[in-house]
Amino acid sequence: MSDPAKVRRHAERVRELVASVVRSQIKDPRLGMITITDARITADLRDATVFYTVLGDSVAQADTAAALESAKGMLRSTVGKALGLRHSPTLTFVLDDVQDQVKHIDDLLAAARNADAEVQRLAAQAKYAGEAQPYRVDDDTDEADETDEADETTDVRDSQRGGETR
């Protein structure tokens, strides 16, 4: 088991090496506009997975995959020599579909924005089913009732005492 930091360094080095070899040494006409996005290597440093993206349609992606498969031996020997490991890691190329995922997420966000706008439009036209504040009590009528009751209570007390004041 290797050190995780060492594995990460080797993975980054594999990504850089494959990118430079693809750019400078592979002359296959099937190779499209390729970008090496990531590389991952197993803890035993025997297998490396290289992720790439291709600018273009599915035909360009298929052609680039075929070109990488045909150049796999040269890429593996170059990576093995540069890393200086006992065993050259086997390379596996995986198409990284980041652009498709980004497009899908953008479509989902646009749909959510449209749904939010529709909800706001409906909310702006909405009216209350009953009163706006069904539990609100008018303060003006309560205060007037309380003062009237207080005056009546004072009048009753005064009549019981015989009109005396203290």
XYZ file of C-alpha atoms in Angstrom:
166
model
C 0.000 0.000 0.000
C 1.475 3.324 -1.056
C 1.248 6.686 0.588
C -1.899 8.562 -0.602
C 0.131 11.709 -1.270
C 2.520 9.688 -3.440
C -0.412 8.185 -5.339
C -1.851 11.673 -5.963
C 1.515 12.951 -7.208
C 1.847 10.007 -9.577
C -1.701 10.508 -10.841
C -1.006 14.181 -11.550
C 2.238 13.248 -13.282
C 0.398 10.657 -15.420
C -2.134 13.316 -16.455
C 0.628 15.769 -17.414
C 2.632 13.137 -19.313
C -0.338 11.836 -21.285
C -1.411 15.382 -22.155
C 2.053 16.346 -23.408
C 2.485 13.133 -25.420
C -0.974 13.478 -26.986
C -0.201 17.076 -27.925
C 3.299 16.530 -29.284
C 3.900 12.919 -30.358
C 0.645 11.366 -31.530
C 0.060 12.216 -35.199
C -3.116 10.190 -35.701
C -5.594 12.120 -37.890
C -8.501 10.590 -35.957
C -7.408 12.435 -32.836
C -9.778 15.364 -32.320
C -9.662 18.413 -30.091
C -8.843 16.521 -26.907
C -8.292 17.717 -23.350
C -6.960 15.426 -20.650
C -9.040 16.387 -17.607
C -7.966 13.971 -14.880
C -6.024 10.831 -14.084
C -6.451 8.401 -11.239
C -4.089 5.640 -10.295
C -4.651 2.683 -7.993
C -2.871 2.444 -4.657
C -0.563 -0.285 -5.985
C 0.398 2.009 -8.916
C -0.457 -0.695 -11.460
C -3.574 0.713 -13.158
C -4.195 4.282 -14.254
C -7.459 5.702 -15.537
C -7.158 8.789 -17.730
C -10.232 10.972 -18.250
C -10.522 13.109 -21.370
C -12.995 15.338 -23.175
C -13.369 15.839 -26.900
C -14.767 18.888 -28.617
C -17.213 17.716 -31.243
C -19.990 15.268 -31.892
C -20.192 11.555 -31.176
C -18.247 10.705 -34.355
C -15.307 12.834 -33.200
C -15.501 11.197 -29.774
C -15.470 7.701 -31.280
C -12.536 8.574 -33.571
C -10.555 10.028 -30.665
C -11.250 6.927 -28.550
C -9.944 4.730 -31.380
C -6.827 6.907 -31.763
C -6.100 6.712 -28.030
C -6.544 2.940 -28.039
C -4.080 2.579 -30.905
C -1.532 4.829 -29.151
C -1.986 3.173 -25.756
C 1.291 1.192 -25.972
C 3.402 4.254 -26.752
C 1.676 6.232 -24.007
C 2.193 3.439 -21.479
C 5.903 3.093 -22.240
C 6.399 6.886 -22.040
C 4.563 7.074 -18.701
C 6.459 4.057 -17.337
C 9.868 5.488 -18.255
C 9.029 8.933 -16.864
C 7.658 7.650 -13.561
C 10.557 5.257 -12.991
C 8.371 2.586 -11.447
C 9.087 -1.137 -11.487
C 5.854 -1.792 -13.405
C 4.419 0.595 -15.949
C 0.777 1.242 -15.104
C -1.801 0.038 -17.580
C -3.752 2.931 -19.050
C -7.512 3.027 -19.408
C -9.093 5.954 -21.235
C -12.545 7.128 -20.161
C -14.547 9.811 -21.910
C -15.364 12.505 -19.367
C -18.859 13.738 -20.174
C -18.626 16.972 -18.188
C -20.154 19.064 -20.975
C -23.210 16.808 -21.154
C -23.660 17.020 -17.399
C -23.250 20.813 -17.477
C -25.878 21.076 -20.220
C -28.244 18.844 -18.264
C -27.785 20.911 -15.089
C -28.322 24.143 -17.046
C -31.563 22.712 -18.469
C -32.720 21.747 -14.975
C -31.909 25.221 -13.630
C -33.798 26.868 -16.498
C -36.834 24.670 -15.800
C -36.660 25.576 -12.102
C -36.450 29.302 -12.955
C -39.509 28.988 -15.206
C -41.445 27.146 -12.487
C -40.495 29.818 -9.919
C -41.621 32.580 -12.263
C -44.946 30.803 -12.783
C -45.451 30.435 -9.026
C -44.658 34.128 -8.491
C -47.084 35.092 -11.241
C -49.843 33.015 -9.661
C -49.047 34.348 -6.186
C -49.291 37.949 -7.392
C -52.834 37.308 -8.646
C -53.934 35.353 -5.554
C -56.529 36.674 -3.107
C -57.333 35.610 0.429
C -60.181 33.146 0.788
C -61.513 34.971 3.851
C -60.422 38.085 5.664
C -56.789 39.100 5.439
C -56.406 38.874 9.252
C -59.151 36.541 10.536
C -57.991 36.660 14.185
C -57.442 40.394 14.349
C -59.735 42.228 16.729
C -60.501 45.874 16.126
C -58.861 47.843 18.949
C -61.153 50.905 18.630
C -64.408 49.118 19.515
C -62.854 47.247 22.447
C -61.488 50.408 24.050
C -64.824 52.196 23.709
C -66.683 49.245 25.289
C -64.228 49.075 28.185
C -64.575 52.801 28.987
C -68.386 52.590 28.847
C -68.362 49.618 31.216
C -66.013 51.444 33.591
C -68.332 54.496 33.671
C -71.371 52.291 34.376
C -69.559 50.523 37.210
C -68.649 53.855 38.788
C -72.241 55.066 38.482
C -73.561 51.875 40.174
C -71.121 52.235 43.076
C -71.997 55.881 43.528
C -75.726 55.098 43.669
C -75.161 52.335 46.209
C -73.206 54.676 48.482
C -75.851 57.298 48.178
C -73.866 59.638 46.035
C -71.125 60.131 48.580
C -67.629 60.851 47.437
C -64.602 60.289 49.461
